[in-house]
Tab-separated table of C-alpha atoms and ligand atoms in Angstrom:
chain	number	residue	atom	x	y	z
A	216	UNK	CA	2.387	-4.797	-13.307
A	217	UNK	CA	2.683	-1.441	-14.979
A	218	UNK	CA	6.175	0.938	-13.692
A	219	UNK	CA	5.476	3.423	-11.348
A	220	UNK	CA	7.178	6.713	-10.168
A	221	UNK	CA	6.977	9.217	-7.236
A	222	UNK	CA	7.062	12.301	-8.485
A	223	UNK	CA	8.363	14.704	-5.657
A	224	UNK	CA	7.758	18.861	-6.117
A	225	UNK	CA	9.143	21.594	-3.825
A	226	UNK	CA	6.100	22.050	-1.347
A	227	UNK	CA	8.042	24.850	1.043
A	228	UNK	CA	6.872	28.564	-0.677
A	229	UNK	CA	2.842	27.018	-1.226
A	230	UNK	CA	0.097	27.560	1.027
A	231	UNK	CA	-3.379	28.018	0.789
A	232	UNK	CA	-4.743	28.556	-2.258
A	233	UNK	CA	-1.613	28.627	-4.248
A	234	UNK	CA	-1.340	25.269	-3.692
A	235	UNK	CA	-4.168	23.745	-4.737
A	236	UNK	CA	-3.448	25.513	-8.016
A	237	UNK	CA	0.111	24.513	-8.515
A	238	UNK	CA	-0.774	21.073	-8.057
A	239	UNK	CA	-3.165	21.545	-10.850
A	240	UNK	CA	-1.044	22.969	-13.074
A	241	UNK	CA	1.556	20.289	-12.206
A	242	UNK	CA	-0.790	17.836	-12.667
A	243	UNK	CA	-1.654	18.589	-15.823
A	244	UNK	CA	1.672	19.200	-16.894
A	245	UNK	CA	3.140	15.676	-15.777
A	246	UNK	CA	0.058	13.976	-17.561
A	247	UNK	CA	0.839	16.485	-21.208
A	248	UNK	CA	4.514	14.839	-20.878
A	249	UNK	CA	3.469	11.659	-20.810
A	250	UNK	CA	0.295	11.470	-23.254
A	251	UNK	CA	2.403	9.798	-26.081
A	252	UNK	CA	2.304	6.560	-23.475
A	253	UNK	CA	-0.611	5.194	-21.594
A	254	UNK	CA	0.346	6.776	-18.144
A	255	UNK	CA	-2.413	7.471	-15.359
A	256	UNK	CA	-1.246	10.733	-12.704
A	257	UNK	CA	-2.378	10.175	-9.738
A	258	UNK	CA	-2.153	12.680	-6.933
A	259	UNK	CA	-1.176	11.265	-3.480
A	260	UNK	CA	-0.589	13.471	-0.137
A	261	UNK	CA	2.718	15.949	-1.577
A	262	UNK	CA	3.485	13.890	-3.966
A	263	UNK	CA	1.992	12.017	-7.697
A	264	UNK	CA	2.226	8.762	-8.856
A	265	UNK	CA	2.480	7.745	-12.316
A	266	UNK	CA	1.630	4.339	-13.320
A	267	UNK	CA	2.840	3.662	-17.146
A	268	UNK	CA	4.081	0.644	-19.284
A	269	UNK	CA	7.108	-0.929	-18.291
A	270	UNK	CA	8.492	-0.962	-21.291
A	271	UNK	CA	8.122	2.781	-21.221
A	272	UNK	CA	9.761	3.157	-17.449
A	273	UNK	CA	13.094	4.815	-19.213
A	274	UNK	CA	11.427	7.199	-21.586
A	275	UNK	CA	9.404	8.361	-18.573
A	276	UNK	CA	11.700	9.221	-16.122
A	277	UNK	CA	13.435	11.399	-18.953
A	278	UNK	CA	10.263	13.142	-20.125
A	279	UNK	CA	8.936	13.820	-16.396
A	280	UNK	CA	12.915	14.984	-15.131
A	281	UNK	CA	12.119	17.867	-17.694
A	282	UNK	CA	8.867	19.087	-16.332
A	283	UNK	CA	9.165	22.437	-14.436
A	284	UNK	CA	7.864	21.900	-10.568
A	285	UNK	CA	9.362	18.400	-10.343
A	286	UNK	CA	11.712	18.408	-7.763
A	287	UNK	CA	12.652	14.668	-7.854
A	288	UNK	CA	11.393	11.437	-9.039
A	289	UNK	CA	11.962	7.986	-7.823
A	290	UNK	CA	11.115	4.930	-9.963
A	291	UNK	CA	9.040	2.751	-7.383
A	292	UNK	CA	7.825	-1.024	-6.420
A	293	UNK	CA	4.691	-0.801	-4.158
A	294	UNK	CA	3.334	-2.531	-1.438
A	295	UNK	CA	0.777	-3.440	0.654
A	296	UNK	CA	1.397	-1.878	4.469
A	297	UNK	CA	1.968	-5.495	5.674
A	298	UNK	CA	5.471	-5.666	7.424
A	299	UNK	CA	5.930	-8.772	6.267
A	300	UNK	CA	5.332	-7.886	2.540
A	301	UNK	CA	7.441	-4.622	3.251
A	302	UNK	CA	10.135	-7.285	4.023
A	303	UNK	CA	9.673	-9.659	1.222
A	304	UNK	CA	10.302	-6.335	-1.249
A	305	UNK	CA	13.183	-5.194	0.077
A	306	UNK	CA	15.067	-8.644	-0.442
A	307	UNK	CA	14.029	-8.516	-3.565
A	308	UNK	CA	15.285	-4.977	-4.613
A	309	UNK	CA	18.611	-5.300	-2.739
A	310	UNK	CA	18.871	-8.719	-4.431
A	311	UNK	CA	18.875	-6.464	-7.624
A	312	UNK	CA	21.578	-4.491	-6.874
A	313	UNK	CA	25.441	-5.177	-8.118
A	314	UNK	CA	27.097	-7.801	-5.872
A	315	UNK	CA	30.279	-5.550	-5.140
A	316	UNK	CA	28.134	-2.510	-3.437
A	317	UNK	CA	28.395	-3.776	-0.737
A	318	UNK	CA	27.560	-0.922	1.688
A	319	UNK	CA	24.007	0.294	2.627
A	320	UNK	CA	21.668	2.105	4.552
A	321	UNK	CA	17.977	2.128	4.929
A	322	UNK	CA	15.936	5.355	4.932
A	323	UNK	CA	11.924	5.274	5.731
A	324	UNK	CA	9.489	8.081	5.573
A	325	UNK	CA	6.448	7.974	7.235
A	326	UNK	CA	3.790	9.974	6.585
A	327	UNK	CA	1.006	7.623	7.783
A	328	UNK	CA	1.112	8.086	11.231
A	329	UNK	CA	-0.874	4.853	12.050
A	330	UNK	CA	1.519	2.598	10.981
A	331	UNK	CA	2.658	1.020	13.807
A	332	UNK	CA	6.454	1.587	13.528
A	333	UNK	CA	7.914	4.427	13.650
A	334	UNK	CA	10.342	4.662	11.116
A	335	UNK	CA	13.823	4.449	12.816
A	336	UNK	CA	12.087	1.147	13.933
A	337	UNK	CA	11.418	0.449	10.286
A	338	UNK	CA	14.892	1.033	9.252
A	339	UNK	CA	16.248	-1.171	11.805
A	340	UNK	CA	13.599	-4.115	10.855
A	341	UNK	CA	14.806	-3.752	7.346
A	342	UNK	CA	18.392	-3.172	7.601
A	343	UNK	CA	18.578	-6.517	9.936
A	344	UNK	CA	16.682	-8.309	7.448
A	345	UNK	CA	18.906	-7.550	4.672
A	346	UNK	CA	21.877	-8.263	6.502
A	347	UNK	CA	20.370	-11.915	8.022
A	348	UNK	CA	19.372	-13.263	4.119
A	349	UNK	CA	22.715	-11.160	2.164
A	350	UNK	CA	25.870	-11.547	4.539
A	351	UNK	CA	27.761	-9.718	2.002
A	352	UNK	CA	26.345	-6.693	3.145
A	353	UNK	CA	27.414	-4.527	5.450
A	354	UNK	CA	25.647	-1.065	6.914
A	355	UNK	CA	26.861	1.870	6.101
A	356	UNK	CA	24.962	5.361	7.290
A	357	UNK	CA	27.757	7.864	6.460
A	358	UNK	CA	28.432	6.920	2.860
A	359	UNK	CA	26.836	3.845	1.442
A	360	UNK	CA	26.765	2.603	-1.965
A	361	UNK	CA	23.346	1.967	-2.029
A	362	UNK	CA	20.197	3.564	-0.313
A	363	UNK	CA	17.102	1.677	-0.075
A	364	UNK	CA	14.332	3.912	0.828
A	365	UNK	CA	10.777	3.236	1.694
A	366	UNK	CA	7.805	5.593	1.692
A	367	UNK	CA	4.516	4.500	3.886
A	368	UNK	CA	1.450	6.436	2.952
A	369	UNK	CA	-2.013	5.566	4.364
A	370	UNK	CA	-2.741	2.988	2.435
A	371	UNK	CA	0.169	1.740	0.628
A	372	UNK	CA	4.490	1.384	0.597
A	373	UNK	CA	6.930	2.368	-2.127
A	374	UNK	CA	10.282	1.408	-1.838
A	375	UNK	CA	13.260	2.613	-4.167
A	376	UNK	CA	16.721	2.721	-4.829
A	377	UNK	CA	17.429	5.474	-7.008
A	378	UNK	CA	16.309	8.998	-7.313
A	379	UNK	CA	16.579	11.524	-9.944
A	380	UNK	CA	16.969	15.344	-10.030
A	381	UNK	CA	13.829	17.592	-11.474
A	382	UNK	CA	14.542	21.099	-12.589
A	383	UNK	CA	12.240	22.212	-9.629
A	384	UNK	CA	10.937	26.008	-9.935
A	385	UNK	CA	6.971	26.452	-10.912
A	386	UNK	CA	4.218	24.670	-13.224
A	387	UNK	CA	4.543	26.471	-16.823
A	388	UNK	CA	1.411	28.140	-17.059
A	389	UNK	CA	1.316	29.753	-13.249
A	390	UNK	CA	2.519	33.119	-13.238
A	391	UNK	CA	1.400	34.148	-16.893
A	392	UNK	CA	2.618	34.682	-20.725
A	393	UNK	CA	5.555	35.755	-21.893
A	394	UNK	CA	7.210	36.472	-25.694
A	395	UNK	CA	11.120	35.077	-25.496
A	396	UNK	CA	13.356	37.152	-27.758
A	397	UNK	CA	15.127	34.529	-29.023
A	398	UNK	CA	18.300	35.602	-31.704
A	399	UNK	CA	20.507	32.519	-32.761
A	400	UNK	CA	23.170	33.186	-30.332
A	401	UNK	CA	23.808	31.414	-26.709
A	402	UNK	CA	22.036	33.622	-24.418
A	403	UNK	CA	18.595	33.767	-25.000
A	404	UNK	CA	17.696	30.500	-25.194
A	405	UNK	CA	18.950	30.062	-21.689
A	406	UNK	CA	16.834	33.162	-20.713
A	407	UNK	CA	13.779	31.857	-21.903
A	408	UNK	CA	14.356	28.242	-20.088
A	409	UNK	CA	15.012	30.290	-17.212
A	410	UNK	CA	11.317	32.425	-17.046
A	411	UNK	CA	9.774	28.481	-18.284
A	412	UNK	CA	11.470	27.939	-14.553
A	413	UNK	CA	9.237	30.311	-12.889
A	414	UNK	CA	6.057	29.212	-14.238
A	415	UNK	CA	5.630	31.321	-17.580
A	416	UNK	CA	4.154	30.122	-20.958
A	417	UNK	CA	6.519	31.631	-23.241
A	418	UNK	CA	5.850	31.966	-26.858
A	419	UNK	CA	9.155	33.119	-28.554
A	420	UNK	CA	9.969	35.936	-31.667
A	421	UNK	CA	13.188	35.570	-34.143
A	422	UNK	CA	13.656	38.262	-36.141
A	423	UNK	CA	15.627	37.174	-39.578
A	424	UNK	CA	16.423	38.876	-42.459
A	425	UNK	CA	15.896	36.916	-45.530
A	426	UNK	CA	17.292	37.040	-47.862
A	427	UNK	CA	20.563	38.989	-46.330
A	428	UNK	CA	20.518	35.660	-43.759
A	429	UNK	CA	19.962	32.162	-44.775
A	430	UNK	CA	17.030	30.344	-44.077
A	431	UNK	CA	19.748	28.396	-41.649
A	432	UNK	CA	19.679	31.123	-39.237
A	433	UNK	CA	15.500	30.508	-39.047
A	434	UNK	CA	16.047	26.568	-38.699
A	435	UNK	CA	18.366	27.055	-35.646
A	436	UNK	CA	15.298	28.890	-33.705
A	437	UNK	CA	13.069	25.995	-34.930
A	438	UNK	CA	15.900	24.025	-33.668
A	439	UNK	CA	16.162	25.413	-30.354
A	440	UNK	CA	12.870	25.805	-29.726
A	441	UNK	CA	12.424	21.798	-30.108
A	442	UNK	CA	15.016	21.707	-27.676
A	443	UNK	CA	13.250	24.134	-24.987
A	444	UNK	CA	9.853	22.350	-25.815
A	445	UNK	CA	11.085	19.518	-23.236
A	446	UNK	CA	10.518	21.351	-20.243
A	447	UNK	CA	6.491	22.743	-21.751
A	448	UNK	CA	5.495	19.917	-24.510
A	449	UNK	CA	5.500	23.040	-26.794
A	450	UNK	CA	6.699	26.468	-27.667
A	451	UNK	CA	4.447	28.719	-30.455
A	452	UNK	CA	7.602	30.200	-32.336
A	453	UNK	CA	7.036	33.610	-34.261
A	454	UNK	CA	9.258	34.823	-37.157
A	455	UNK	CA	9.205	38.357	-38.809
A	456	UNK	CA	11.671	39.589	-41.404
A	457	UNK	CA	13.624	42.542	-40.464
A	458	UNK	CA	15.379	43.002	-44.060
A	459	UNK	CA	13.173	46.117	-44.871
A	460	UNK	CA	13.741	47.897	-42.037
A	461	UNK	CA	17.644	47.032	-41.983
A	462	UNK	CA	17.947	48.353	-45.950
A	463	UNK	CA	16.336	51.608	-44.613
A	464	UNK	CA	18.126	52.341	-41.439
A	465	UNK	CA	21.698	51.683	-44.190
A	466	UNK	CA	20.103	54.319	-46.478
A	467	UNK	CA	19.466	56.558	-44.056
A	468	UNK	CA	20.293	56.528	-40.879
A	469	UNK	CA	24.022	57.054	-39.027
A	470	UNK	CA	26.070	54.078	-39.533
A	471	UNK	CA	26.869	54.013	-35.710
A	472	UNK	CA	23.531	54.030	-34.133
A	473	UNK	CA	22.317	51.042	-36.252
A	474	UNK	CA	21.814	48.219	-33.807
A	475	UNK	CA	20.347	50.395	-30.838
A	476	UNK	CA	17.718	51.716	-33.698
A	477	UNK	CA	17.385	48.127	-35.045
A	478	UNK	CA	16.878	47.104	-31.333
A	479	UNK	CA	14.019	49.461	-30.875
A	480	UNK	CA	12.323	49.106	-33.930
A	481	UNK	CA	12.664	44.945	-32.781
A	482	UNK	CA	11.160	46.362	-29.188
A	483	UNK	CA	8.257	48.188	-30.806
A	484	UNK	CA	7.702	44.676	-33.018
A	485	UNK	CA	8.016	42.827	-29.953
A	486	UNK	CA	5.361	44.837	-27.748
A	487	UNK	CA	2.899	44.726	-31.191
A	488	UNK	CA	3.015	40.881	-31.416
A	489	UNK	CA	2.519	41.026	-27.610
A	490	UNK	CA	-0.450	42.748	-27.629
A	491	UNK	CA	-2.045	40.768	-30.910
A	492	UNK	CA	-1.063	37.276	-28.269
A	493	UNK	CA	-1.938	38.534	-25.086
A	494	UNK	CA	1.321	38.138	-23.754
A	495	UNK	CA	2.204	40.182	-20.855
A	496	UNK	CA	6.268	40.447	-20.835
A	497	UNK	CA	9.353	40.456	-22.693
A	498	UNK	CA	12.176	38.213	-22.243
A	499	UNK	CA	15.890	39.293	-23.547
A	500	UNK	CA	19.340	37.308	-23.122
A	501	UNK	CA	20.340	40.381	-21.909
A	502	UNK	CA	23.129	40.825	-19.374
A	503	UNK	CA	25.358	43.862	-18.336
A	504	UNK	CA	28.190	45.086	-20.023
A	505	UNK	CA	29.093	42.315	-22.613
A	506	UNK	CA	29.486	44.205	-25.917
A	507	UNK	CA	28.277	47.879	-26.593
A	508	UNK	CA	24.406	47.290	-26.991
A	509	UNK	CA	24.565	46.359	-23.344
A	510	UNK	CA	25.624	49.066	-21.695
A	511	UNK	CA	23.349	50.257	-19.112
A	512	UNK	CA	22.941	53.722	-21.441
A	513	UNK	CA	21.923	51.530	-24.410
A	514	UNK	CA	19.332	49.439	-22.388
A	515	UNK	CA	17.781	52.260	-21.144
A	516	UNK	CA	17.724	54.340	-24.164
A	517	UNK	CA	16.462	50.912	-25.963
A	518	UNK	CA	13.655	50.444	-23.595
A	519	UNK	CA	12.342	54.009	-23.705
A	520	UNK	CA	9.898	52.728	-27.017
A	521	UNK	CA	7.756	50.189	-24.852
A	522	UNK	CA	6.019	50.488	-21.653
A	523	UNK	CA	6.186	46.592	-20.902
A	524	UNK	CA	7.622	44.725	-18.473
A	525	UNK	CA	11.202	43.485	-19.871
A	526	UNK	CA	12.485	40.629	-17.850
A	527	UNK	CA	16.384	39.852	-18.350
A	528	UNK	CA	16.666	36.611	-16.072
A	529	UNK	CA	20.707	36.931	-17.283
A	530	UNK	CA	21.531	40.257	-15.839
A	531	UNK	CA	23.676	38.935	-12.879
A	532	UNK	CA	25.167	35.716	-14.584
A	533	UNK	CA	28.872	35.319	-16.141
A	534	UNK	CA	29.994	34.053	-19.588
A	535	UNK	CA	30.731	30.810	-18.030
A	536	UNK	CA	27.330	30.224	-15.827
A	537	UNK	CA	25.263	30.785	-19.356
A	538	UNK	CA	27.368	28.357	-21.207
A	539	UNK	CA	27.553	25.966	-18.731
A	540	UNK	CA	23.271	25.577	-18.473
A	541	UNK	CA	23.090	26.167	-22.378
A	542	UNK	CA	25.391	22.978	-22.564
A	543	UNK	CA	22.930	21.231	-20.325
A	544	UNK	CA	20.210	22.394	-22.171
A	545	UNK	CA	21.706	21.349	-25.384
A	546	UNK	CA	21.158	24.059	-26.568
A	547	UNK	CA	25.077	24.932	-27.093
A	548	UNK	CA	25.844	23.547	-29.989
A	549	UNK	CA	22.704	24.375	-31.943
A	550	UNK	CA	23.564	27.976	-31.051
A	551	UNK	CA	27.146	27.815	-32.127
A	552	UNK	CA	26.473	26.754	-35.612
A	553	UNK	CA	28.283	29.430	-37.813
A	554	UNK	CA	24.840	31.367	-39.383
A	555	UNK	CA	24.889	34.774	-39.806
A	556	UNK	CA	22.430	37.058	-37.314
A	557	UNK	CA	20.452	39.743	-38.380
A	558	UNK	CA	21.983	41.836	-36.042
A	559	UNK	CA	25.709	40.965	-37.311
A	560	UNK	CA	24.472	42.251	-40.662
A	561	UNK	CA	25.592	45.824	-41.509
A	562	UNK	CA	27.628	45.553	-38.119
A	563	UNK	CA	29.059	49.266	-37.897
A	564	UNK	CA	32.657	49.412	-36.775
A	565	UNK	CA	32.750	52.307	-33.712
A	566	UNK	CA	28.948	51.448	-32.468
A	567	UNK	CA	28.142	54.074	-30.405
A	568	UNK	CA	28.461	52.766	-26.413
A	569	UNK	CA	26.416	55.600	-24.354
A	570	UNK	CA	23.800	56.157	-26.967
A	571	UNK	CA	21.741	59.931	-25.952
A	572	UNK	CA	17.934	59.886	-26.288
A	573	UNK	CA	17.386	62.773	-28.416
A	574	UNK	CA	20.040	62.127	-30.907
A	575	UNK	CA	18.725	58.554	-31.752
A	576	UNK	CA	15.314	60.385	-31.588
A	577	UNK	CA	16.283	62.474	-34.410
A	578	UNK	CA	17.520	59.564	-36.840
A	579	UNK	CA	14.254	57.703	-36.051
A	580	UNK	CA	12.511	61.195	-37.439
A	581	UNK	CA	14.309	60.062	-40.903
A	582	UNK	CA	12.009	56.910	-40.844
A	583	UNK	CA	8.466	56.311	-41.934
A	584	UNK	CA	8.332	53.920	-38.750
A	585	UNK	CA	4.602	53.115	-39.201
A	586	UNK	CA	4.539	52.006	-42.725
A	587	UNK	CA	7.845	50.056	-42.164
A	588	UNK	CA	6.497	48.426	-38.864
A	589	UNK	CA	3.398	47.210	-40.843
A	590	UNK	CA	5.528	46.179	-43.619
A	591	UNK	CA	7.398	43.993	-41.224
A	592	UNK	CA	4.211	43.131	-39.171
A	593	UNK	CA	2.949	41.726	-42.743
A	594	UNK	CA	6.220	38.602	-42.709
A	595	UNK	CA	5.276	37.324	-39.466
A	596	UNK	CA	5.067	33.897	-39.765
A	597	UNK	CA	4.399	31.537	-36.616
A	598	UNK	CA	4.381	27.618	-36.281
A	599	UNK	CA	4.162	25.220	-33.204
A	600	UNK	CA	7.163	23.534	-32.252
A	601	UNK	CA	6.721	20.223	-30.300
A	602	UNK	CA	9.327	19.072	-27.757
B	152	ATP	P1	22.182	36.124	-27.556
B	152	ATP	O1	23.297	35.164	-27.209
B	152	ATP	O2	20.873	35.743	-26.954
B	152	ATP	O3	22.129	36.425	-29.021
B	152	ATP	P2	23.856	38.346	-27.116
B	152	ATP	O4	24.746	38.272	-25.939
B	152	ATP	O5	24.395	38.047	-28.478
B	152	ATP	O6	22.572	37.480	-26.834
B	152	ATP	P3	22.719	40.722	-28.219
B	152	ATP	O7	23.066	40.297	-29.580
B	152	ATP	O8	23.095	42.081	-27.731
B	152	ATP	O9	23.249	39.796	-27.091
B	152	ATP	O10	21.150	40.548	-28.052
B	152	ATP	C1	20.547	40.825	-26.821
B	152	ATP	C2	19.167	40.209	-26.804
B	152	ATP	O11	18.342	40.808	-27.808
B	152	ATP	C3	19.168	38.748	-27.158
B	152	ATP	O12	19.487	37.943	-26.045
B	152	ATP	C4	17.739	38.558	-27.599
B	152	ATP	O13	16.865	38.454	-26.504
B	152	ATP	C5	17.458	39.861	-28.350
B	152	ATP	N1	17.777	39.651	-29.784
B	152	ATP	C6	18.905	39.943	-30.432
B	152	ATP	N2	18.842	39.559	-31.732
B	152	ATP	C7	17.630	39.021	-31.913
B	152	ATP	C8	16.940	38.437	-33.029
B	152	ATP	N3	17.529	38.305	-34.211
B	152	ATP	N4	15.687	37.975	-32.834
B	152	ATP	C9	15.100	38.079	-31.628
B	152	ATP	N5	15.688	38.610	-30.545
B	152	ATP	C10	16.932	39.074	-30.684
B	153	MG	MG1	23.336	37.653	-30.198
């Protein structure tokens, strides 16, 4: 008998034709995570079944918990809808579990309406049954140390004990494309999980500046790319060196506008790659207020070079909120790793805090900003990175 899972999505905010092509998308999300094992998707009424190698069931469960849309998943035995072989199951599975939980309750779902118990009938069938063959046990609705819960569709049963968390949000590959700016710092690579959550391929840019930066810095976006991969099977990483531009902008440009001119010029890069990709948005680790780039003044006056849309999923999060999810990403500690940033390089001392339009106008006028965006244009390197 091959394992099986339930695979549960959010079904409230879908209707009509929305829903026919989430569960597409979901669909053939579910079946990308699993193509390294010999797992079948099937789609059932709200709900998919995947049928995979038991020796597998573990590995599963983990790769599927990932996938964006998944609400929950249940690892299941099925049935046929005989009552008696609904009975049989359950002894079995509560036989299974450890002898000193003692306390339980039993939870049915119906959704085939023909069956011929309802199920508060079904959970009293079952609970009684349990209790007759284990007297250990004892019920327990409030707070029991065990659930054993049974689904009845048309044709079939599934009955399980445990159930565990999705991420929930949309498919990847819903609502569009998007280019993650992703530095090596904590932030952004908990922005770009964030716009995989609502249903956007995102394809991410690191700008590095060999050979003022290590090739370390470039290995941690390889790095946590791999680790955002999980949730999409893959992320198409893009690199472009920014050491050019950063030597020129020293030479001759004032020391304390440098990062919101190295911003734009990364903006400009940003909407050029965009448009080579077909990507429709920008994603930034942005959020209000943390350090002098991110004043409200310097967002603005950085966003003036581009016409696309910029989405900053971080804007109304604290310190602690992005940490926390960048540890559960694991992400964290691949972002902590002491490497040098392109943007720490050449890090004036009094950067200015409410930059003004025209005077970072004027030091872009110093700048031969075609030939140096070409020049930079020129290092792009990209390669896939695979969950
Ligand atoms: P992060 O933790 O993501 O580095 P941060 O709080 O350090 O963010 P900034 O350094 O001001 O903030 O950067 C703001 C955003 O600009 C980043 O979240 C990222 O989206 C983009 N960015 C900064 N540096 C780079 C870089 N080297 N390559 C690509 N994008 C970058
Ligand atoms: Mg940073």
């Amino acid at each position: 008998m091959p394992a099986k899972i339930l695979v549960r999505y959010g079904e409230i905010a879908l209707k009509g034709k929305n829903r026919g092509r989430f569960e597409q998308q979901l669909q053939n999300n579910l079946k990308e995570a699993l193509k390294d094992f010999q797992a079948t998707v099937e789609k059932m009424q709200g709900r998919f079944l995947v049928s995979g190698p038991k020796e597998n069931r573990g590995k599963m469960v983990e790769r599927l918990s990932k996938v964006f849309g998944v609400a929950s998943l249940s690892t299941v035995e099925e049935t046929g809808l005989d009552l008696e072989d609904i009975k049989m199951m359950a002894l079995e599975m509560a036989g299974r579990v450890p002898t000193d939980e003692k306390e339980f309750k039993v939870e049915t779902r119906r959704s085939n309406k023909q069956f011929p118990y309802p199920s508060p009938e079904v959970n009293k069938i079952l609970g009684s049954h349990l209790l007759e063959h284990y007297p250990r046990l004892k019920v327990n609705l409030e707070q029991p140390a065990f659930t054993l819960s049974i689904e009845i569709s048309h044709n079939r049963a599934f009955l399980y004990l445990d159930r565990v968390e999705g991420p929930g949000g949309l498919p990847v590959g819903i609502t569009g494309r998007a280019l993650l700016m992703l530095s090596g710092g904590i932030d952004s690579p908990v922005a770009g999980w964030l716009g995989m959550k609502r249903g956007l391929t995102v394809e991410a840019l690191h700008f590095h500046s060999f050979p003022f930066t290590s090739r370390r810095s470039q290995e941690k976006a390889v790095d946590i790319c791999r680790k955002l991969a999980a949730g999409s099977g893959s992320i198409r990483l893009h690199m472009i060196n920014m050491a050019s531009i950063q030597k020129e902008l020293r030479a001759k440009c004032s020391e304390e506008m440098a990062i919101i001119l190295l911003r734009r010029m990364m903006l400009r890069l940003a909407e050029k790659l965009s448009t080579d990709r077909g990507l429709q948005a920008l994603i930034t680790g942005e959020s209000l207020g943390q350090v002098a780039s991110q004043t409200l003044e310097s967002i603005i006056v950085t966003e003036k070079v581009t016409d696309m849309l910029i989405l900053r999923p971080l804007v109304g999060m604290d310190k602690k909120e992005i940490v926390n999810k960048a540890v559960e990403l694991d992400t964290y500690d691949i972002s902590i790793r002491p490497y040098e940033d392109c943007c720490t390089l050449f890090l004036p001392q009094n950067p200015v805090t409410r930059p003004k339009l025209d005077q970072v106008e004027n030091q872009e006028a110093k700048l031969d900003q075609e030939s140096l965006i070409k020049e930079a244009m020129a290092s792009l390197e990209t390669t896939l990175v695979k969950r």
